[in-house]
Coordinates of C-alpha atoms and ligand atoms in Angstrom, one line a residue:
M212 CA -2.4 -9.7 12.8
A213 CA -5.9 -10.6 13.9
D214 CA -7.1 -13.8 12.2
A215 CA -8.9 -12.9 9.0
P216 CA -12.5 -14.0 9.0
K217 CA -13.2 -17.1 7.0
L218 CA -14.7 -15.9 3.8
G219 CA -17.1 -17.8 1.6
F220 CA -19.7 -17.4 -1.0
G221 CA -23.2 -19.0 -1.0
P222 CA -26.7 -18.7 -2.5
Y223 CA -29.4 -16.3 -1.1
T224 CA -30.6 -18.3 1.9
A225 CA -32.0 -16.7 5.0
P226 CA -29.4 -16.9 7.9
S227 CA -30.7 -18.2 11.2
Q228 CA -28.2 -16.4 13.4
G229 CA -25.6 -13.6 13.5
V230 CA -25.5 -10.5 11.5
L231 CA -27.3 -9.9 8.2
V232 CA -26.1 -7.1 5.9
V233 CA -28.3 -5.9 3.0
F234 CA -28.3 -3.1 0.5
C235 CA -30.9 -0.5 -0.5
D236 CA -31.0 2.6 -2.7
E237 CA -32.2 6.1 -2.0
G238 CA -35.8 5.0 -2.3
L239 CA -35.1 2.4 0.4
E240 CA -35.8 -0.2 -2.2
F241 CA -34.4 -3.8 -1.8
G242 CA -33.7 -6.4 -4.4
P243 CA -36.1 -9.4 -4.7
A244 CA -34.1 -11.9 -2.7
T245 CA -33.4 -9.4 0.0
A246 CA -37.1 -8.4 0.2
K247 CA -38.0 -12.0 0.5
V248 CA -35.6 -12.7 3.4
L249 CA -36.7 -9.6 5.2
G250 CA -40.4 -10.3 4.9
S251 CA -42.4 -8.3 7.3
A252 CA -39.2 -6.7 8.7
T253 CA -39.2 -4.3 5.8
G254 CA -41.7 -2.3 7.7
L255 CA -39.4 -2.1 10.7
V256 CA -36.6 -0.9 8.4
A257 CA -38.8 1.9 7.1
R258 CA -39.7 3.0 10.7
A259 CA -36.0 2.8 11.8
A260 CA -34.9 4.7 8.7
K261 CA -37.3 7.5 9.5
A262 CA -36.2 7.6 13.1
E263 CA -32.6 7.7 12.1
R264 CA -32.9 9.9 9.1
F265 CA -31.4 7.2 7.0
T266 CA -32.1 7.8 3.3
G267 CA -29.9 5.1 1.6
K268 CA -27.1 7.5 0.6
N269 CA -24.0 5.8 -0.7
G270 CA -22.0 4.3 2.2
K271 CA -24.4 5.3 5.0
S272 CA -25.8 2.5 7.1
L273 CA -28.6 1.7 9.5
D274 CA -28.6 -0.9 12.3
L275 CA -31.5 -2.8 13.7
I276 CA -30.8 -5.0 16.8
A277 CA -32.8 -8.2 17.2
P278 CA -35.3 -7.3 14.6
E279 CA -38.8 -8.7 15.2
G280 CA -39.7 -11.6 13.0
L281 CA -36.1 -12.5 12.1
K282 CA -33.9 -15.0 13.8
I283 CA -30.8 -12.9 13.4
D284 CA -29.2 -10.7 16.1
R285 CA -28.6 -7.7 14.0
L286 CA -29.6 -6.3 10.6
T287 CA -27.4 -3.8 8.9
V288 CA -28.8 -1.9 5.9
I289 CA -26.2 -0.2 3.7
G290 CA -27.2 2.5 1.3
V291 CA -25.8 2.4 -2.2
G292 CA -27.1 5.8 -3.3
K293 CA -28.0 5.7 -7.0
P294 CA -27.2 2.3 -8.4
A295 CA -26.4 3.7 -11.9
D296 CA -23.6 5.8 -10.4
L297 CA -21.7 2.9 -8.7
K298 CA -18.1 2.2 -9.6
P299 CA -16.1 -0.9 -8.7
Q300 CA -14.4 0.8 -5.8
D301 CA -17.8 1.4 -4.2
F302 CA -18.3 -2.3 -3.8
V303 CA -14.9 -2.7 -2.1
K304 CA -15.9 0.2 0.2
F305 CA -19.3 -1.5 0.9
G306 CA -17.5 -4.6 1.9
G307 CA -15.4 -2.5 4.3
V308 CA -18.6 -0.9 5.7
A309 CA -20.2 -4.3 6.2
M310 CA -17.2 -5.7 8.1
G311 CA -16.9 -2.5 10.2
K312 CA -20.5 -3.1 11.2
M313 CA -19.9 -6.6 12.5
P314 CA -19.7 -6.2 16.2
S315 CA -16.7 -7.8 18.0
S316 CA -19.1 -10.2 19.7
A317 CA -20.5 -11.6 16.4
S318 CA -19.1 -14.8 15.0
T319 CA -21.0 -15.0 11.7
A320 CA -22.2 -12.4 9.2
T321 CA -24.1 -12.9 5.9
V322 CA -23.9 -10.2 3.3
F323 CA -26.6 -10.2 0.7
A324 CA -24.9 -9.1 -2.5
E325 CA -27.9 -7.7 -4.2
L326 CA -28.9 -4.3 -5.6
P327 CA -32.5 -3.1 -5.9
D328 CA -32.5 -4.1 -9.5
G329 CA -31.1 -7.5 -8.9
A330 CA -28.1 -9.6 -8.1
M331 CA -24.6 -8.1 -8.0
T332 CA -22.3 -9.5 -10.6
G333 CA -19.6 -11.9 -9.7
D334 CA -17.0 -9.1 -9.9
Q335 CA -19.1 -6.9 -7.6
A336 CA -19.6 -9.7 -5.0
A337 CA -15.9 -10.4 -5.1
D338 CA -15.2 -6.7 -4.6
L339 CA -17.3 -6.8 -1.5
A340 CA -15.3 -9.8 -0.2
Q341 CA -12.0 -7.9 -0.8
G342 CA -13.3 -5.0 1.1
V343 CA -14.2 -7.3 4.0
L344 CA -10.6 -8.6 4.1
L345 CA -9.1 -5.2 4.0
R346 CA -11.3 -3.9 6.8
A347 CA -10.9 -6.9 9.0
Y348 CA -7.1 -6.4 9.3
A349 CA -5.8 -5.4 12.7
F350 CA -2.1 -5.5 13.8
D351 CA -2.4 -6.8 17.3
R352 CA 0.2 -9.5 17.5
Y353 CA 2.0 -7.7 20.4
K354 CA -1.2 -7.3 22.5
T355 CA -1.2 -10.1 25.1
K356 CA -4.0 -8.7 27.3
R357 CA -7.6 -8.3 26.3
K358 CA -10.6 -7.4 28.4
D359 CA -13.2 -10.1 28.4
D360 CA -15.9 -7.9 26.8
D361 CA -13.4 -7.0 24.0
K362 CA -12.4 -10.6 23.0
P363 CA -13.5 -11.6 19.5
P364 CA -14.9 -15.1 19.1
A365 CA -12.3 -17.7 18.3
K366 CA -13.7 -18.3 14.8
R367 CA -15.4 -15.7 12.7
S368 CA -17.0 -16.2 9.3
V369 CA -18.4 -14.0 6.6
T370 CA -20.6 -15.4 3.9
I371 CA -21.3 -13.4 0.8
A372 CA -24.7 -14.5 -0.6
T373 CA -24.9 -14.1 -4.3
G374 CA -26.9 -15.0 -7.4
D375 CA -23.9 -16.6 -9.1
V376 CA -21.6 -18.3 -6.6
A377 CA -19.2 -19.8 -9.2
A378 CA -18.7 -16.4 -10.9
A379 CA -18.0 -14.7 -7.5
R380 CA -15.6 -17.4 -6.4
K381 CA -13.7 -17.1 -9.7
A382 CA -13.5 -13.3 -9.5
F383 CA -12.3 -13.5 -5.9
V384 CA -9.1 -15.4 -6.7
A385 CA -7.2 -12.3 -8.0
R386 CA -8.8 -10.0 -5.5
E387 CA -7.8 -12.2 -2.6
A388 CA -4.2 -12.3 -3.9
I389 CA -4.2 -8.5 -4.1
A390 CA -5.6 -8.1 -0.6
G391 CA -3.0 -10.6 0.6
G392 CA -0.3 -8.2 -0.8
V393 CA -1.9 -5.2 0.9
L394 CA -2.0 -7.0 4.3
L395 CA 1.6 -8.2 3.9
A396 CA 2.7 -4.6 3.3
R397 CA 0.7 -3.3 6.3
D398 CA 2.3 -5.9 8.5
L399 CA 5.8 -4.9 7.4
V400 CA 5.1 -1.2 8.0
N401 CA 3.5 -1.9 11.5
E402 CA 6.3 -4.2 12.8
P403 CA 8.5 -2.6 15.4
P404 CA 12.1 -1.7 14.4
N405 CA 13.8 -4.1 16.8
I406 CA 12.0 -7.0 15.1
L407 CA 12.1 -5.8 11.5
Y408 CA 15.7 -4.7 10.9
P409 CA 17.3 -5.1 7.4
D410 CA 18.2 -8.8 7.5
E411 CA 14.8 -9.8 8.9
F412 CA 13.2 -7.7 6.2
A413 CA 15.2 -9.6 3.6
R414 CA 14.0 -12.9 5.2
R415 CA 10.4 -11.8 5.0
A416 CA 10.9 -10.9 1.4
E417 CA 12.4 -14.4 0.8
K418 CA 9.1 -15.9 1.9
L419 CA 7.7 -14.8 -1.5
K420 CA 9.5 -17.8 -2.9
K421 CA 6.4 -19.7 -1.7
V422 CA 4.3 -18.0 -4.4
G423 CA 6.9 -18.5 -7.1
V424 CA 8.9 -15.2 -6.8
K425 CA 12.7 -15.6 -7.3
V426 CA 14.5 -13.7 -4.5
E427 CA 18.1 -12.7 -4.3
V428 CA 19.7 -11.0 -1.3
L429 CA 22.8 -8.8 -1.8
D430 CA 24.9 -8.4 1.4
V431 CA 27.3 -5.7 2.2
K432 CA 30.2 -7.5 0.5
A433 CA 28.2 -7.8 -2.7
M434 CA 27.1 -4.2 -2.6
T435 CA 30.7 -3.0 -1.9
K436 CA 31.8 -4.9 -5.0
L437 CA 29.1 -3.1 -7.0
G438 CA 30.3 0.2 -5.7
M439 CA 27.0 1.2 -3.9
G440 CA 28.8 3.8 -1.8
A441 CA 25.6 6.0 -1.3
L442 CA 23.5 3.2 0.1
L443 CA 26.3 1.8 2.2
G444 CA 27.1 5.2 3.7
V445 CA 23.6 5.4 5.2
G446 CA 23.9 2.0 6.8
Q447 CA 27.4 2.2 8.1
G448 CA 26.4 3.6 11.5
S449 CA 24.1 0.7 12.3
R450 CA 24.9 -2.6 14.0
R451 CA 22.5 -4.1 11.5
D452 CA 24.0 -4.7 8.1
S453 CA 22.4 -3.3 5.0
R454 CA 20.8 -5.4 2.3
T455 CA 19.5 -5.0 -1.2
V456 CA 16.8 -7.5 -2.2
V457 CA 15.9 -8.4 -5.7
M458 CA 12.5 -10.1 -6.4
R459 CA 11.5 -11.4 -9.8
W460 CA 8.2 -12.6 -11.1
D461 CA 8.4 -13.9 -14.6
G462 CA 4.8 -14.4 -15.7
G463 CA 5.1 -12.7 -19.1
K464 CA 6.8 -13.6 -22.4
K465 CA 10.4 -14.8 -22.1
N466 CA 12.2 -11.9 -23.6
D467 CA 9.9 -9.1 -22.6
A468 CA 11.7 -6.3 -20.6
P469 CA 10.4 -6.3 -17.1
L470 CA 8.5 -3.6 -15.2
A471 CA 10.6 -2.5 -12.3
F472 CA 9.4 -1.4 -8.8
I473 CA 11.9 0.1 -6.4
G474 CA 11.4 0.8 -2.7
K475 CA 13.0 2.8 0.1
G476 CA 13.5 0.5 3.0
V477 CA 14.8 2.5 5.9
C478 CA 13.8 0.1 8.7
F479 CA 14.4 2.9 11.2
D480 CA 15.4 6.5 10.5
T481 CA 16.9 8.3 13.5
G482 CA 18.3 11.0 11.1
G483 CA 21.8 9.7 11.9
I484 CA 24.3 12.3 13.1
S485 CA 21.8 15.0 11.9
I486 CA 19.6 13.4 14.5
K487 CA 15.8 14.0 14.6
P488 CA 14.0 15.5 17.5
G489 CA 12.6 13.0 20.0
A490 CA 8.9 13.7 19.6
G491 CA 7.3 11.3 17.2
M492 CA 10.6 9.6 16.3
E493 CA 8.9 6.2 16.9
D494 CA 7.0 6.8 13.6
M495 CA 10.2 6.4 11.7
K496 CA 9.8 2.6 12.0
G497 CA 7.5 3.2 9.0
D498 CA 10.3 4.6 6.8
M499 CA 10.3 1.4 4.9
A500 CA 6.7 1.7 3.6
G501 CA 8.0 2.0 0.0
A502 CA 9.9 -1.3 0.2
A503 CA 6.9 -2.9 2.0
C504 CA 4.7 -1.8 -0.9
V505 CA 7.1 -3.4 -3.4
V506 CA 7.1 -6.7 -1.5
G507 CA 3.3 -6.6 -1.2
L508 CA 3.0 -5.9 -4.9
M509 CA 5.3 -8.7 -5.9
H510 CA 3.2 -11.0 -3.7
A511 CA 0.0 -9.8 -5.4
L512 CA 1.3 -10.3 -8.9
A513 CA 2.7 -13.7 -8.2
A514 CA -0.3 -14.9 -6.2
R515 CA -2.7 -13.9 -9.0
K516 CA -0.3 -15.2 -11.6
A517 CA -0.1 -11.9 -13.5
K518 CA 0.9 -12.3 -17.1
V519 CA 3.8 -9.9 -16.8
N520 CA 7.5 -9.8 -16.1
A521 CA 8.2 -7.7 -13.0
V522 CA 11.1 -7.0 -10.8
G523 CA 11.1 -5.5 -7.3
V524 CA 14.3 -4.1 -5.9
I525 CA 14.5 -2.7 -2.4
G526 CA 17.3 -1.1 -0.5
V527 CA 17.0 -2.0 3.2
V528 CA 19.1 -0.1 5.8
E529 CA 19.0 1.4 9.2
N530 CA 20.0 5.1 9.7
M531 CA 21.7 5.4 13.1
P532 CA 24.1 7.8 14.8
D533 CA 27.3 6.0 15.9
G534 CA 31.1 6.3 16.0
N535 CA 31.1 4.8 12.6
A536 CA 28.1 6.8 11.2
Q537 CA 28.6 9.0 8.2
R538 CA 29.0 12.8 8.9
P539 CA 27.7 15.9 7.4
G540 CA 30.6 16.9 5.1
D541 CA 31.4 13.4 4.0
I542 CA 31.7 12.8 0.3
V543 CA 30.5 9.4 -1.0
T544 CA 30.8 7.8 -4.4
S545 CA 27.6 6.3 -5.8
M546 CA 27.5 3.2 -8.0
S547 CA 26.9 5.6 -11.0
G548 CA 30.3 7.1 -10.3
Q549 CA 28.8 10.5 -9.4
T550 CA 30.0 11.9 -6.0
I551 CA 27.7 13.2 -3.3
E552 CA 28.5 15.6 -0.5
I553 CA 26.4 14.7 2.6
I554 CA 24.9 17.9 4.0
N555 CA 22.3 16.3 6.2
T556 CA 22.5 12.6 7.2
D557 CA 18.7 12.7 7.6
A558 CA 18.3 13.0 3.8
E559 CA 19.2 9.4 3.6
G560 CA 16.3 7.9 1.5
R561 CA 17.5 9.5 -1.7
L562 CA 21.0 8.1 -1.1
V563 CA 19.6 4.6 -0.9
L564 CA 17.4 5.0 -4.0
A565 CA 20.3 6.5 -6.0
D566 CA 22.2 3.2 -6.0
V567 CA 19.2 0.9 -6.2
L568 CA 17.7 2.8 -9.1
W569 CA 21.0 2.9 -11.0
Y570 CA 21.6 -0.8 -10.4
T571 CA 18.0 -1.7 -11.5
A572 CA 18.3 0.3 -14.8
K573 CA 21.7 -1.1 -15.7
R574 CA 20.9 -4.7 -14.8
F575 CA 17.4 -5.2 -16.0
K576 CA 16.9 -2.5 -18.7
P577 CA 13.3 -2.3 -17.6
K578 CA 10.3 -1.0 -19.5
F579 CA 9.9 1.5 -16.7
M580 CA 10.9 2.1 -13.1
I581 CA 8.5 3.3 -10.4
D582 CA 10.0 4.0 -7.0
L583 CA 8.1 4.5 -3.8
A584 CA 9.6 6.2 -0.8
T585 CA 8.5 7.9 2.4
L586 CA 11.0 10.5 1.3
T587 CA 10.1 13.9 2.7
G588 CA 8.2 15.7 5.3
A589 CA 7.7 18.4 2.6
I590 CA 5.4 16.3 0.6
I591 CA 3.1 16.0 3.7
V592 CA 3.1 19.8 3.9
A593 CA 2.2 20.1 0.2
L594 CA -0.4 17.3 -0.1
G595 CA -1.4 16.0 3.3
Q596 CA -2.5 12.4 3.6
E597 CA -4.9 12.3 0.6
Y598 CA -2.6 12.2 -2.4
A599 CA 0.9 10.9 -2.9
G600 CA 3.4 13.2 -4.7
M601 CA 4.3 12.0 -8.2
F602 CA 7.4 13.1 -10.1
T603 CA 8.1 11.6 -13.5
N604 CA 9.9 12.0 -16.8
N605 CA 7.0 10.3 -18.7
D606 CA 3.6 11.8 -19.5
E607 CA 2.0 8.5 -20.4
L608 CA 2.9 6.9 -17.1
S609 CA 1.7 10.0 -15.3
H610 CA -1.7 9.7 -17.0
R611 CA -2.0 6.0 -16.4
L612 CA -1.1 6.3 -12.7
H613 CA -3.5 9.2 -12.3
L614 CA -6.4 7.1 -13.6
A615 CA -5.5 4.0 -11.7
G616 CA -5.2 6.1 -8.5
E617 CA -8.7 7.5 -9.0
A618 CA -10.1 4.0 -9.7
V619 CA -8.7 2.4 -6.5
D620 CA -8.7 5.5 -4.3
E621 CA -4.9 5.6 -4.0
K622 CA -4.5 9.0 -5.6
V623 CA -1.4 10.6 -7.0
W624 CA -0.8 14.3 -7.8
R625 CA 1.9 15.3 -10.2
M626 CA 4.6 17.7 -9.0
P627 CA 7.1 19.5 -11.2
L628 CA 10.7 18.7 -12.1
S629 CA 12.8 21.4 -13.8
P630 CA 16.4 22.6 -14.2
F631 CA 15.7 25.5 -11.8
Y632 CA 15.2 23.0 -8.9
D633 CA 18.0 20.8 -10.2
K634 CA 20.6 23.6 -9.8
M635 CA 19.7 23.8 -6.1
I636 CA 21.5 20.5 -5.4
D637 CA 24.8 21.4 -7.1
S638 CA 27.7 21.2 -4.6
K639 CA 30.8 23.2 -4.0
F640 CA 32.9 20.1 -3.4
A641 CA 31.3 17.2 -5.2
D642 CA 29.0 16.5 -8.2
M643 CA 26.0 17.2 -6.0
K644 CA 24.8 17.5 -2.4
N645 CA 22.1 15.6 -0.7
T646 CA 19.8 18.5 0.3
G647 CA 18.6 21.6 -1.5
G648 CA 20.1 24.0 1.1
S649 CA 16.8 25.5 2.1
R650 CA 13.5 23.9 3.1
W651 CA 11.8 25.4 0.0
G652 CA 10.5 22.8 -2.4
G653 CA 12.0 20.1 -0.3
A654 CA 10.0 17.2 -2.0
I655 CA 11.0 18.6 -5.4
T656 CA 14.8 18.9 -4.7
A657 CA 14.7 15.3 -3.3
A658 CA 13.1 14.2 -6.6
Q659 CA 15.7 16.1 -8.7
F660 CA 18.4 14.3 -6.7
I661 CA 16.9 10.9 -7.6
Q662 CA 16.5 11.9 -11.2
R663 CA 20.2 12.3 -11.5
F664 CA 20.5 8.5 -11.0
I665 CA 18.0 7.4 -13.7
A666 CA 20.3 5.7 -16.2
D667 CA 19.8 5.5 -19.9
K668 CA 16.7 7.8 -20.0
T669 CA 14.6 5.0 -18.5
P670 CA 10.9 6.0 -18.1
W671 CA 10.6 6.7 -14.4
V672 CA 8.2 7.7 -11.7
H673 CA 9.0 8.7 -8.2
L674 CA 6.1 8.4 -5.7
D675 CA 6.7 10.3 -2.4
I676 CA 4.4 8.4 0.0
A677 CA 5.5 10.0 3.3
G678 CA 1.9 11.2 3.8
T679 CA 0.0 8.1 2.6
G680 CA 2.1 5.0 3.4
M681 CA 2.3 5.4 7.2
D682 CA 0.3 7.0 10.0
S683 CA -2.3 6.9 7.3
R684 CA -5.8 8.4 7.1
S685 CA -8.4 5.9 8.1
S686 CA -11.0 4.8 5.6
E687 CA -13.8 2.2 5.3
I688 CA -11.2 -0.3 4.1
N689 CA -8.2 0.7 6.2
K690 CA -8.0 1.2 9.9
S691 CA -4.3 0.4 10.1
W692 CA -1.4 2.7 10.8
G693 CA 0.6 1.2 8.0
S694 CA -1.8 1.4 5.0
G695 CA -0.2 -0.9 2.4
W696 CA -0.6 2.1 0.1
G697 CA 0.4 1.5 -3.5
V698 CA -0.2 -2.2 -3.8
R699 CA -3.6 -1.8 -5.3
L700 CA -2.6 1.2 -7.3
L701 CA 0.4 -0.5 -9.0
D702 CA -1.5 -3.8 -9.4
K703 CA -4.2 -1.9 -11.2
L704 CA -1.6 -0.1 -13.4
V705 CA -0.1 -3.5 -14.4
A706 CA -3.5 -5.2 -15.0
D707 CA -4.9 -2.3 -17.1
H708 CA -1.9 -1.8 -19.4
Y709 CA 0.9 -4.4 -19.2
E710 CA -0.6 -7.9 -19.3
K711 CA -1.2 -9.6 -22.5
Ligands
LIG39 N1 12.0 9.6 6.4 C1 12.1 11.0 6.3 C2 10.8 11.7 5.7 C3 9.5 11.5 6.5 C4 9.1 12.5 7.3 C5 8.7 10.4 6.3 C6 7.9 12.4 8.0 C7 7.5 10.3 6.9 C8 7.1 11.3 7.8 C9 13.3 11.5 5.5 O1 14.3 10.6 5.6 C10 13.7 12.8 6.1 O2 14.2 12.8 7.2 N2 13.6 13.8 5.2 C11 14.0 15.1 5.6 C12 14.9 15.7 4.5 C13 15.6 16.9 4.9 C14 16.7 16.6 5.9 C15 16.2 17.5 3.7 C16 12.8 15.9 5.9 O3 11.8 15.7 5.2 O4 12.8 16.7 6.8
LIG40 MN1 15.6 11.0 7.2
LIG41 ZN1 13.9 8.6 6.0

């Protein structure tokens, strides 16, 4: 990825070069420190605002190049709307807007963290900084050629000027850890499938040991011994062996049951023998976005030393057509003992999750399990790229995730589970089949399938992130194909409810 800008906090001092970013409200009012640094240039701002019809609305911005009377090259004014209406997420967004306004030629930017009625709090300044980090991300490690007028300076730095440097620095520690988790997840999703195959994915997860996460890797032999016939059936057509990776962060009380996060890690999904059409198949490198989110979340929790016990479990496989690949018509036995008739080898994610979820419930007896998976095209048909589909057996978790999603702008929409849909996956020859038979309710029948592998009535949530985890909508804090969706959502859920 592109080198992240060097980020620092400092007092309100007038920059003598580069970009200056300041904030105003709908009356085009500035805070006192900002007004002081702008001096007579406030008149220029008023003229430019009129010319540009800039009125200080939340998230809108105005640029002045080489403003008269100031030494800087560019002044960017960002509107905050009505300061009383601002939510924490607005400040993250403003950080993204500020970073987005930094031209590729600029090597330094100074962001004045001040509202019209005075200094932003340490938390707000740190939110700005997190937004800068999220926006600055670009996955360009495979680009070897750059036009001269497109080359960024060797070193870039962003300074957040604030009224309370110590408070901002302190608040930034956790936010930096979380951003690190998001960027890690984005990297994993963006990596090409010849580089990021299951074993390499496991090695990347093992790097979490550096932040204090315990990592175990189960190979094919270990999974065979456990009886993970559903997961292993998916990977058997690939030259690359399957893996299950278990990550543990023990930051809570010794005997507290852990929270469990489970991810679908299909490093590439050709569809298998039920092969997908060629157009757009390259996108299926992102079919491990659920697993990437779990790795990113474990990084975030460990790096910010969350006071919680958490376990992340990911099933990492490659779905390929081959002489040894599984066939439609095959019947496999899952770790739970339940048998599955394979109708369509392209409905592979649920097979992976079936064994990983069963294993996680039995081994860890977690407080809850949340799985994330780019599971169905049908969820994209239903919800597009704005909301992830949420299926759950637990109303409290549903409510908490809904609120956390609104707060960090990673939103979830609850979808139904019911015996009517469950019947659709009964099979003539086995305990169940891996598709619903018709395309109707495809995201729901997939969720019903997974529910049959939730042992011991464990509270459980399934998040279908096919529309949000990859090929994602762009926003002020995300310009990446792989979004890292879910890291901030689940970190927020943990922080709000499960840390003592
Ligand atoms: N990985 C795909 C789902 C997907 C589609 C993710 C588009 C992201 C974007 C999944 O494995 C799949 O192929 N699902 C099938 C299920 C069907 C065969 C029942 C689908 O959605 O078509
Ligand atoms: Mn598939
Ligand atoms: Zn898939």
